[in-house]
mmCIF file of C-alpha atoms in Angstrom:
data_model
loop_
_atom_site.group_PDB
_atom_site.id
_atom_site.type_symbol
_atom_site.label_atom_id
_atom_site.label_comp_id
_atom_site.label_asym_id
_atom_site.label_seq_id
_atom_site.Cartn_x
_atom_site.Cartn_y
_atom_site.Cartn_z
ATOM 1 C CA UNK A 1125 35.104 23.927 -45.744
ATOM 2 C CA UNK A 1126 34.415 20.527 -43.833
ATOM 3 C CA UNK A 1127 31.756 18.882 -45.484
ATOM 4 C CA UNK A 1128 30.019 15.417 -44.290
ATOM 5 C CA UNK A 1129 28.506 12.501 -45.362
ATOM 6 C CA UNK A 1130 26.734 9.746 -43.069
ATOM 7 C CA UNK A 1131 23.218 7.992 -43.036
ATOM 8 C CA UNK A 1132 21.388 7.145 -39.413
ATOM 9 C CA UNK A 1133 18.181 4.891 -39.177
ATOM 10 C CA UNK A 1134 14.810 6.579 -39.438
ATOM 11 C CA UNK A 1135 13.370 5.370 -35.732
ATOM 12 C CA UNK A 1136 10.872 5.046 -33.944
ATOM 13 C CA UNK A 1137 9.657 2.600 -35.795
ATOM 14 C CA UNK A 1138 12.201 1.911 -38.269
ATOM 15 C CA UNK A 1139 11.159 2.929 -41.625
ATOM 16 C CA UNK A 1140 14.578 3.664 -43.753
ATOM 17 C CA UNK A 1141 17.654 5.133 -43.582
ATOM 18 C CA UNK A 1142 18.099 8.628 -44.138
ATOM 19 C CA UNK A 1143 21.267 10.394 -45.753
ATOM 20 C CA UNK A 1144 22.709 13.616 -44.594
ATOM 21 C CA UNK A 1145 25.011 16.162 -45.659
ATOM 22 C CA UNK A 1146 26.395 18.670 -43.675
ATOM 23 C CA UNK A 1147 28.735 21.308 -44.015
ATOM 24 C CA UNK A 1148 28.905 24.923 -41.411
ATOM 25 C CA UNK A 1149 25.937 26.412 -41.221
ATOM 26 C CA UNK A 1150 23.654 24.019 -43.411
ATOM 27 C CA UNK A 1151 22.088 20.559 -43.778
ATOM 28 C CA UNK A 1152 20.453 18.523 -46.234
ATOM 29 C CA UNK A 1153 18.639 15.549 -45.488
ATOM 30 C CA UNK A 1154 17.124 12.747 -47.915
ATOM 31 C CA UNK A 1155 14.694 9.953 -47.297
ATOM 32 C CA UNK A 1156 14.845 8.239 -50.572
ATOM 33 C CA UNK A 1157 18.142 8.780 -52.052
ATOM 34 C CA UNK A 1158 16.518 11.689 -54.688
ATOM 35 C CA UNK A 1159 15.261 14.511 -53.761
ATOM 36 C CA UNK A 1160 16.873 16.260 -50.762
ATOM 37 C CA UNK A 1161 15.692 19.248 -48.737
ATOM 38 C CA UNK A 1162 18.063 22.033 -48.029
ATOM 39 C CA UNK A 1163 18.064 23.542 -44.211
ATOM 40 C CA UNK A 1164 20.485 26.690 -43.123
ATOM 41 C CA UNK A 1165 21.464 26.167 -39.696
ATOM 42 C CA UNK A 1166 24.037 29.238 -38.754
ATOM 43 C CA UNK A 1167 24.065 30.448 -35.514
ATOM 44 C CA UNK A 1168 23.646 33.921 -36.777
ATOM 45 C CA UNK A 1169 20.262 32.792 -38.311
ATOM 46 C CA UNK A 1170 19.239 31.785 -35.468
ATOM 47 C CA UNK A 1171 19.613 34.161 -33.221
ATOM 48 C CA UNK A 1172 18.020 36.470 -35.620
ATOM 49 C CA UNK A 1173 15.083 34.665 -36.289
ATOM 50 C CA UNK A 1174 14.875 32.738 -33.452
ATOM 51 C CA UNK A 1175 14.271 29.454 -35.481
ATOM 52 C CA UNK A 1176 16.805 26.356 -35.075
ATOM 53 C CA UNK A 1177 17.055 26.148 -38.588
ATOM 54 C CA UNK A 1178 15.315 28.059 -41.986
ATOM 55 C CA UNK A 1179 14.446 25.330 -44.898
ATOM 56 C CA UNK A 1180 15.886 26.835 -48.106
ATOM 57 C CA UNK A 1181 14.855 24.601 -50.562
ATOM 58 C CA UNK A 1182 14.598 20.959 -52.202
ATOM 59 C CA UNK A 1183 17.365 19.987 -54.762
ATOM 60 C CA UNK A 1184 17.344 16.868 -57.251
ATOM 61 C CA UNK A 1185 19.730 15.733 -59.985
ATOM 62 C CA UNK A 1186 16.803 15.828 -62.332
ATOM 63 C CA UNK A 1187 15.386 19.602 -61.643
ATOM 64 C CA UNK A 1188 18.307 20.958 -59.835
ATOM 65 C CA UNK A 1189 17.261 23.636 -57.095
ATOM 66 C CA UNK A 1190 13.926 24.767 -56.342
ATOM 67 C CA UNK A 1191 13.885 27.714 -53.695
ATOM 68 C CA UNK A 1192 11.884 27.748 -51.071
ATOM 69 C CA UNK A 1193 9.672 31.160 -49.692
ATOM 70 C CA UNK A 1194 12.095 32.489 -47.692
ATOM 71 C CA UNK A 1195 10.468 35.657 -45.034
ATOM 72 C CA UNK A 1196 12.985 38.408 -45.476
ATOM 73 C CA UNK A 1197 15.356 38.809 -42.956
ATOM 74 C CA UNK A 1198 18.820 41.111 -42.048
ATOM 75 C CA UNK A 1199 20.463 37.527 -42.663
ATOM 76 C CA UNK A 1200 18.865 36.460 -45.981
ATOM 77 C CA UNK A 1201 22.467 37.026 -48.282
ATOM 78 C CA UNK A 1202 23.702 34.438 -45.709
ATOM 79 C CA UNK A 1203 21.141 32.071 -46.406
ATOM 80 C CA UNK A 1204 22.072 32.441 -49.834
ATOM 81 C CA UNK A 1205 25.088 31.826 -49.479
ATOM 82 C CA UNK A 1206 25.061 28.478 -47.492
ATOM 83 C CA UNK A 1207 22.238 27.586 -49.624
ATOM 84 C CA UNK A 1208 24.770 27.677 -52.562
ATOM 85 C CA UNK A 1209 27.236 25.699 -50.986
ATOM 86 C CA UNK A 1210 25.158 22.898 -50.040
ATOM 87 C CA UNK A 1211 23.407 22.785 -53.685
ATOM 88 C CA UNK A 1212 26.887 22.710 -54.848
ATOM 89 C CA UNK A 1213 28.349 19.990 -52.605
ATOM 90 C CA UNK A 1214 25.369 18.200 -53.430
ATOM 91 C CA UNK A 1215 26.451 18.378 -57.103
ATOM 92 C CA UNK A 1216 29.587 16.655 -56.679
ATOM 93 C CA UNK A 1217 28.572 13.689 -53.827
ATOM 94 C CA UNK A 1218 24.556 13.097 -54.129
ATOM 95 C CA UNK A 1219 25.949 9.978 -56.394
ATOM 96 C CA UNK A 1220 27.552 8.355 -54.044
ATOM 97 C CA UNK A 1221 24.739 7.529 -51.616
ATOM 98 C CA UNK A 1222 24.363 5.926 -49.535
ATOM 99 C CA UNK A 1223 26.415 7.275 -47.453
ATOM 100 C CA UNK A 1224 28.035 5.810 -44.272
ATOM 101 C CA UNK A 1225 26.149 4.801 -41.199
ATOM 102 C CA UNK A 1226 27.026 7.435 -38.074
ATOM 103 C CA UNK A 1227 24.529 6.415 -35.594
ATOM 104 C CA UNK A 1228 26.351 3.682 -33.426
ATOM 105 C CA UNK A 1229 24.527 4.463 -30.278
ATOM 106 C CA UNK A 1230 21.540 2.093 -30.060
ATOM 107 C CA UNK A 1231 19.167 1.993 -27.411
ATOM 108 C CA UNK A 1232 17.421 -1.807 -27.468
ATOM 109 C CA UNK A 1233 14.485 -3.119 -26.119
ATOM 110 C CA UNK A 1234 15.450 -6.353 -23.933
ATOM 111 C CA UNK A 1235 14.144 -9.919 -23.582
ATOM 112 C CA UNK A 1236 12.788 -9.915 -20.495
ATOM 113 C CA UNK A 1237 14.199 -13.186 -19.469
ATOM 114 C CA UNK A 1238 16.966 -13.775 -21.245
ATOM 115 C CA UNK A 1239 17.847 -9.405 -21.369
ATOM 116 C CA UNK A 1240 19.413 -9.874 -24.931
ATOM 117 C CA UNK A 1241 18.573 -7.127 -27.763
ATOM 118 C CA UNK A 1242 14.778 -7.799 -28.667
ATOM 119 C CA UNK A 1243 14.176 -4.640 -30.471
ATOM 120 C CA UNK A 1244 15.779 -1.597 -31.809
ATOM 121 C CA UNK A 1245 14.249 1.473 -30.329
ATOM 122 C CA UNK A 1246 16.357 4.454 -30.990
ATOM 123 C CA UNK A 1247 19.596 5.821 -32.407
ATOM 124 C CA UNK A 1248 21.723 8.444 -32.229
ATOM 125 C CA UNK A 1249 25.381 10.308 -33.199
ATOM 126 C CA UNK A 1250 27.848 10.330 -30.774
ATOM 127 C CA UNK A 1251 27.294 13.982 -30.155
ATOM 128 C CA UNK A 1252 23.495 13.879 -29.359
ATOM 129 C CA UNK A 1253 21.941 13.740 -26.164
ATOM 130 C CA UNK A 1254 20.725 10.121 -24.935
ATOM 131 C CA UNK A 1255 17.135 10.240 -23.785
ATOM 132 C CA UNK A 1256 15.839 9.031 -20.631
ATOM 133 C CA UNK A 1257 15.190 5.265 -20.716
ATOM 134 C CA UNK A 1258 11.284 5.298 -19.404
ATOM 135 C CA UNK A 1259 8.817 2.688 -19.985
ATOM 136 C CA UNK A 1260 10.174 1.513 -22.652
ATOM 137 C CA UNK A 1261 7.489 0.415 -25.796
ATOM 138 C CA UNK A 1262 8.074 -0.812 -29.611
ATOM 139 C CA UNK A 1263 6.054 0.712 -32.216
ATOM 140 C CA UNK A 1264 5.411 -1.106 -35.310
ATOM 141 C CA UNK A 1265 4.185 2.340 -37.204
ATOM 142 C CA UNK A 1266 1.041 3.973 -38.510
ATOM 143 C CA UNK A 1267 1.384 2.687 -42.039
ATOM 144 C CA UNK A 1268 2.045 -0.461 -40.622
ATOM 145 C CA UNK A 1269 -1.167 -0.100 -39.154
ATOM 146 C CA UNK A 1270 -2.900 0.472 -42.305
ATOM 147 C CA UNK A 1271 -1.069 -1.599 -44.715
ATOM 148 C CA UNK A 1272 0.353 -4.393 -42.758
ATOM 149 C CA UNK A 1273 -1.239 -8.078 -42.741
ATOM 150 C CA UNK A 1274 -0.737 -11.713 -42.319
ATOM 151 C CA UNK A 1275 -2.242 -14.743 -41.925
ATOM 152 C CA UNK A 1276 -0.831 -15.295 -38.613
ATOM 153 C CA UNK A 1277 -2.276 -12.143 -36.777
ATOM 154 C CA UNK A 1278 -2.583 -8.471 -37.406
ATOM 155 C CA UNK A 1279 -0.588 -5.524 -36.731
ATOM 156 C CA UNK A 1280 -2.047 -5.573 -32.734
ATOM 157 C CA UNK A 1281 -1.074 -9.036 -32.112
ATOM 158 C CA UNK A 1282 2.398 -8.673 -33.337
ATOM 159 C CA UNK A 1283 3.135 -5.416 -30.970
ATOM 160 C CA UNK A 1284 1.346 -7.339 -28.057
ATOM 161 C CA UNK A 1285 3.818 -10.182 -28.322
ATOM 162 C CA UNK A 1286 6.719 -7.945 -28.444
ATOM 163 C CA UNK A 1287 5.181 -6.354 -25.081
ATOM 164 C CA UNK A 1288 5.074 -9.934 -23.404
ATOM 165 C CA UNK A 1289 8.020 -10.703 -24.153
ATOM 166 C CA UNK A 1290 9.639 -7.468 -23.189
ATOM 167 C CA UNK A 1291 8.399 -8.680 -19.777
ATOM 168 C CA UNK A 1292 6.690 -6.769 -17.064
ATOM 169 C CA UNK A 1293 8.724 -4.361 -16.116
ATOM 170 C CA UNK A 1294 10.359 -3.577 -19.941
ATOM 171 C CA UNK A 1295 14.413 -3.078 -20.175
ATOM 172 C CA UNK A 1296 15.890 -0.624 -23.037
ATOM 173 C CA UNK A 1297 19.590 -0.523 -22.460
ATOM 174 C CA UNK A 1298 21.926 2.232 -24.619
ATOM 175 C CA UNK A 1299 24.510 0.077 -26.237
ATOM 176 C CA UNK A 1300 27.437 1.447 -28.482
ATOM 177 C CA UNK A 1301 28.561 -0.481 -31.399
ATOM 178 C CA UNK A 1302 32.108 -1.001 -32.769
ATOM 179 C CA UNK A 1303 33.081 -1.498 -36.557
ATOM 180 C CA UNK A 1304 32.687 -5.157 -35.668
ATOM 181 C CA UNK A 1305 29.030 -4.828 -34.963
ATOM 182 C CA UNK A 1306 30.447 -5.978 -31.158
ATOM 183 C CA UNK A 1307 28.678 -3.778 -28.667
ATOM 184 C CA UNK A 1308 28.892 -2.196 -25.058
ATOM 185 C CA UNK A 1309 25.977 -1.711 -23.067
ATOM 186 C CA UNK A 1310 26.035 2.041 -20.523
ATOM 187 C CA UNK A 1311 25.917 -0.588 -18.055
ATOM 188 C CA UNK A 1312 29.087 -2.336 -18.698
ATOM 189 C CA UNK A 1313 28.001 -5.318 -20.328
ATOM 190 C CA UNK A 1314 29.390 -7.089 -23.650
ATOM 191 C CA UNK A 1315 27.316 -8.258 -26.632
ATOM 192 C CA UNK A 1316 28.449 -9.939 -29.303
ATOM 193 C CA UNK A 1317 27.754 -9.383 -33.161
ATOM 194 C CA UNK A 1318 25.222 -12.295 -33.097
ATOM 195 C CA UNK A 1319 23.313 -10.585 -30.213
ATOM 196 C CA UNK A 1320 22.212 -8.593 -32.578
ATOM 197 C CA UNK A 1321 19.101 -9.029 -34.480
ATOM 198 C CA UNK A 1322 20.261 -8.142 -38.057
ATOM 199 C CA UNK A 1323 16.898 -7.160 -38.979
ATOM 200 C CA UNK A 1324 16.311 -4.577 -35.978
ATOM 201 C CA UNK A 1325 13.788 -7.212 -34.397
ATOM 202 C CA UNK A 1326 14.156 -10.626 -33.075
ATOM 203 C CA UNK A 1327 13.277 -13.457 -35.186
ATOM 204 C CA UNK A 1328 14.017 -16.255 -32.279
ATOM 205 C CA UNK A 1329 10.202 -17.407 -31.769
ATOM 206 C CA UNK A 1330 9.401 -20.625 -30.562
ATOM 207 C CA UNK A 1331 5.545 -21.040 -31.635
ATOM 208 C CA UNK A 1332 4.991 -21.097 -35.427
ATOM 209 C CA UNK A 1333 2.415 -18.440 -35.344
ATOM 210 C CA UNK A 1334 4.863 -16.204 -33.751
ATOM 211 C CA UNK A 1335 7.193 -16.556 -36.067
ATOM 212 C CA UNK A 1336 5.819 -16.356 -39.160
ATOM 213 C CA UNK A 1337 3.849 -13.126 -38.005
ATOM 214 C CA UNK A 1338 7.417 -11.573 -37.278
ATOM 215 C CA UNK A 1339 8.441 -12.863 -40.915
ATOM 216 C CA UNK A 1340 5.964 -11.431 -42.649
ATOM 217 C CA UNK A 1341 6.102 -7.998 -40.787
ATOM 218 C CA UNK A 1342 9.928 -8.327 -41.923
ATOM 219 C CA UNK A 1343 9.415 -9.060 -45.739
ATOM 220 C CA UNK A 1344 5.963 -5.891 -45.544
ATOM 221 C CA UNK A 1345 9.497 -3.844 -44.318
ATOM 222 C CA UNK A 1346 11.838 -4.949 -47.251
ATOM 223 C CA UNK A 1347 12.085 -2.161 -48.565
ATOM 224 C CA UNK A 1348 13.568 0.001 -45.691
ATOM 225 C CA UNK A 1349 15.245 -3.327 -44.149
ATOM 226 C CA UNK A 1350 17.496 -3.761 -47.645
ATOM 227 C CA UNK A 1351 18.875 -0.077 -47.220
ATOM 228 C CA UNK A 1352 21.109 -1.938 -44.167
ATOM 229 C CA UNK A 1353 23.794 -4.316 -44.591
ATOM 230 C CA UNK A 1354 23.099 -7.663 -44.896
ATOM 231 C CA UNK A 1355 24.334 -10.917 -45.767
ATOM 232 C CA UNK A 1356 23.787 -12.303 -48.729
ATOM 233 C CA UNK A 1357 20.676 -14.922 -47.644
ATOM 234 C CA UNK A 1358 18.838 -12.284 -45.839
ATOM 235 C CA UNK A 1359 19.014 -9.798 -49.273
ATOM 236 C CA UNK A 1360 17.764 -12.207 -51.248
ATOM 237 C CA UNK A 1361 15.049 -13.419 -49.274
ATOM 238 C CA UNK A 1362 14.265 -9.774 -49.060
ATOM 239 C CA UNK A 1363 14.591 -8.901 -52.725
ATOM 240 C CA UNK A 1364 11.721 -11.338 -53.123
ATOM 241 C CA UNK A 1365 9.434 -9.889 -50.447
ATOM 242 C CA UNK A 1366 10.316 -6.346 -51.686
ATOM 243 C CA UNK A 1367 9.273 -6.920 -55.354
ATOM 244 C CA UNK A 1368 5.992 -7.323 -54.040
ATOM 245 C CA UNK A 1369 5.989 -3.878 -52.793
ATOM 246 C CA UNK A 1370 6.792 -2.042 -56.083
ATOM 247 C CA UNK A 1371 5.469 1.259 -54.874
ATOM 248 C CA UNK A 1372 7.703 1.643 -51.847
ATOM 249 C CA UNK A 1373 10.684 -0.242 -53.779
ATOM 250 C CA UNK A 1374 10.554 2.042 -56.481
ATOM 251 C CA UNK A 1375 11.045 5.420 -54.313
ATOM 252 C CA UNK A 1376 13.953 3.761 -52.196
ATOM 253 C CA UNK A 1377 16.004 1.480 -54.115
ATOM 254 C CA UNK A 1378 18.645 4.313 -55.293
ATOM 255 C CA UNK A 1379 19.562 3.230 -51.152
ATOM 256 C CA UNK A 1380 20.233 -0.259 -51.113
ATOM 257 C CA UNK A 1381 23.909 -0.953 -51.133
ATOM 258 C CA UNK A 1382 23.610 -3.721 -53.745
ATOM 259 C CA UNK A 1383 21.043 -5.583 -55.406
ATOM 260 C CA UNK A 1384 21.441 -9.012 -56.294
ATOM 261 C CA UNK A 1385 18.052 -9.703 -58.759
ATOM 262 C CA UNK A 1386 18.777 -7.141 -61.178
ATOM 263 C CA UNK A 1387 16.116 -8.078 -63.545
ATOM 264 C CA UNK A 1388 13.535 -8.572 -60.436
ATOM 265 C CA UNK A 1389 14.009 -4.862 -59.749
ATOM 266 C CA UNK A 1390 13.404 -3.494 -63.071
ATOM 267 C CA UNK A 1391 10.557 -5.138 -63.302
ATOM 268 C CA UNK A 1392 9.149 -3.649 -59.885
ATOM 269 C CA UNK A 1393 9.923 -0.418 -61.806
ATOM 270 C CA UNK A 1394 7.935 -0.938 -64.555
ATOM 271 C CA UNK A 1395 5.349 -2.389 -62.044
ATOM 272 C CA UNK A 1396 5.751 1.307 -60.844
ATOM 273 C CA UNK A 1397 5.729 3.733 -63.480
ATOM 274 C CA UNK A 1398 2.868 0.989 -64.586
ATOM 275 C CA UNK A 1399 0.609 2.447 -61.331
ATOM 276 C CA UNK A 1400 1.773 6.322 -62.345
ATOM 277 C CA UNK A 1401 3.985 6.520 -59.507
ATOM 278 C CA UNK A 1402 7.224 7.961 -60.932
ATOM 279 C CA UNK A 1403 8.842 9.923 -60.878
ATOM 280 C CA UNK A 1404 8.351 9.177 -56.878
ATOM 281 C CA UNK A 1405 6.806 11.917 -54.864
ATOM 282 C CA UNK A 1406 8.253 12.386 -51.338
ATOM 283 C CA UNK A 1407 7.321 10.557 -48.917
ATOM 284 C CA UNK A 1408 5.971 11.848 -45.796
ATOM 285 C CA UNK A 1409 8.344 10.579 -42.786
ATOM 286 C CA UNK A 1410 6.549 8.060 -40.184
ATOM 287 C CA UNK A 1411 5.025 9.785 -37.253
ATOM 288 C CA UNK A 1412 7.448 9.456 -34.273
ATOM 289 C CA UNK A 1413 6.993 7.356 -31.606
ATOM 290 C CA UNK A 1414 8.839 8.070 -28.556
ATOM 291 C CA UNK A 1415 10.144 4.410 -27.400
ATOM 292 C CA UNK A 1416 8.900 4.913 -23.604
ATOM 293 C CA UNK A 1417 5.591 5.912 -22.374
ATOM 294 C CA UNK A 1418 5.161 8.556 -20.339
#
């Protein structure tokens, strides 16, 4: 039985990195490294229920399985049965999360004059269909829109600067990365690694006010942004920032790859279970944006 393990970015807008295990005929999917929700996906399902995929459960380390109401169907010992195997491979790899990044198709928003990567719009696995490229727009996120502030604009101003400098007529360009982080636009052209914005949106502003309104949108993100790799400077400047989100810290950190302040994370735990937040509920996923405008 082929079983696999990857992660892909949580887009559009960015708001974590979700892990995924997959093995014939089943799926299941986590947002914060804990709890993970079971789907069966066989083709015999399908066709007998006409649904792309029946949810069979959630599963945690802590509580193990917890089954799901399932309607009763000609195919429901199947579901059982690929239920089983995905609780079980979740038994034996759930630990070593995160997993491996699969999506290395990127579609970017470009500078309008200079047509380097501005923005990260969208991802995908190789064997997903690219969608059409129309109108491109950024989305900074609904929670964003709630939570979000700084003292060089709001949540309106930032997205209205990314749309100016997208241009007029906006640019998003599919590019595929290599192992290098090198990439190759559908177009033909070559980027290097340092095209790349490591933290999914430019930080190359000229005016002050610019740029500290795009820092401070960064460090609100932390917590999703230090579930990619980074170099060392840019995780600890994040650490900082994400301390001062304890809530959102607290349900992700079983995803960041390392953690360099120890000691400044446990104590944005206890700053957690301090505001009765553990153990962390599930977050609801970010509305989606689609990244062009019909």
């Amino acid at each position: 039985m082929e079983i696999q393990h990857y992660s892909r970015r949580l887009l559009s807008p960015f708001h974590g990195v979700q892990q995924v295990l997959s093995l014939p005929g089943g799926i299941a999917e986590s947002m914060d490294g804990y709890t993970w929700k079971l789907y069966v996906a066989d083709e015999r399902i399908i066709s007998h229920t006409g649904l792309s995929e029946v949810r069979y459960g959630d599963w945690n380390s802590r509580q193990g399985r917890q089954r799901s109401r399932i309607r009763g169907t000609a195919s429901s010992n199947l579901i059982e049965r690929i239920g089983d195997r995905l609780v079980r491979a979740l038994e034996q790899t759930a630990s070593r999360i995160p997993f491996p990044p699969a999506d290395r198709f990127e579609c970017w928003l470009l500078h309008g004059e200079s047509r380097q990567p501005l923005a990260l719009l969208d991802s995908r696995l190789e064997y997903e269909l690219q969608p059409p490229l129309t109108a491109p727009a950024w989305h900074p996120g609904g929670s964003a829109g709630r939570d979000f502030s700084s003292t060089a604009g709001n949540i309106v101003d930032l997205t209205e600067l990314i749309r100016k400098t997208a241009g007029r007529q906006p640019t998003a360009l599919w590019i595929e990365r290599s192992a290098d982080r090198t990439g190759v636009g559908m177009d033909g052209s070559d980027f290097s690694a340092e095209d790349f914005p490591p933290l999914l949106l430019s930080t190359d502003w000229t005016a002050e006010d610019d740029h500290q309104l795009v820092r401070d949108y960064l460090d609100w993100q932390a917590p999703w942004l230090l579930q990619l790799s980074l170099d060392n400077t840019l995780r600890r400047r994040l650490e900082m920032a994400a301390w001062q989100r304890p809530r959102e810290t607290a349900r992700v950190y079983r995803l960041f790859p390392e953690v360099h302040d120890k000691q400044g994370l446990t104590v944005t735990r206890v700053k957690a279970r301090m505001m009765q937040i553990e153990p962390i509920e599930p977050r609801q996923p970010e509305p989606f944006y689609p990244f062009f405008n019909e």
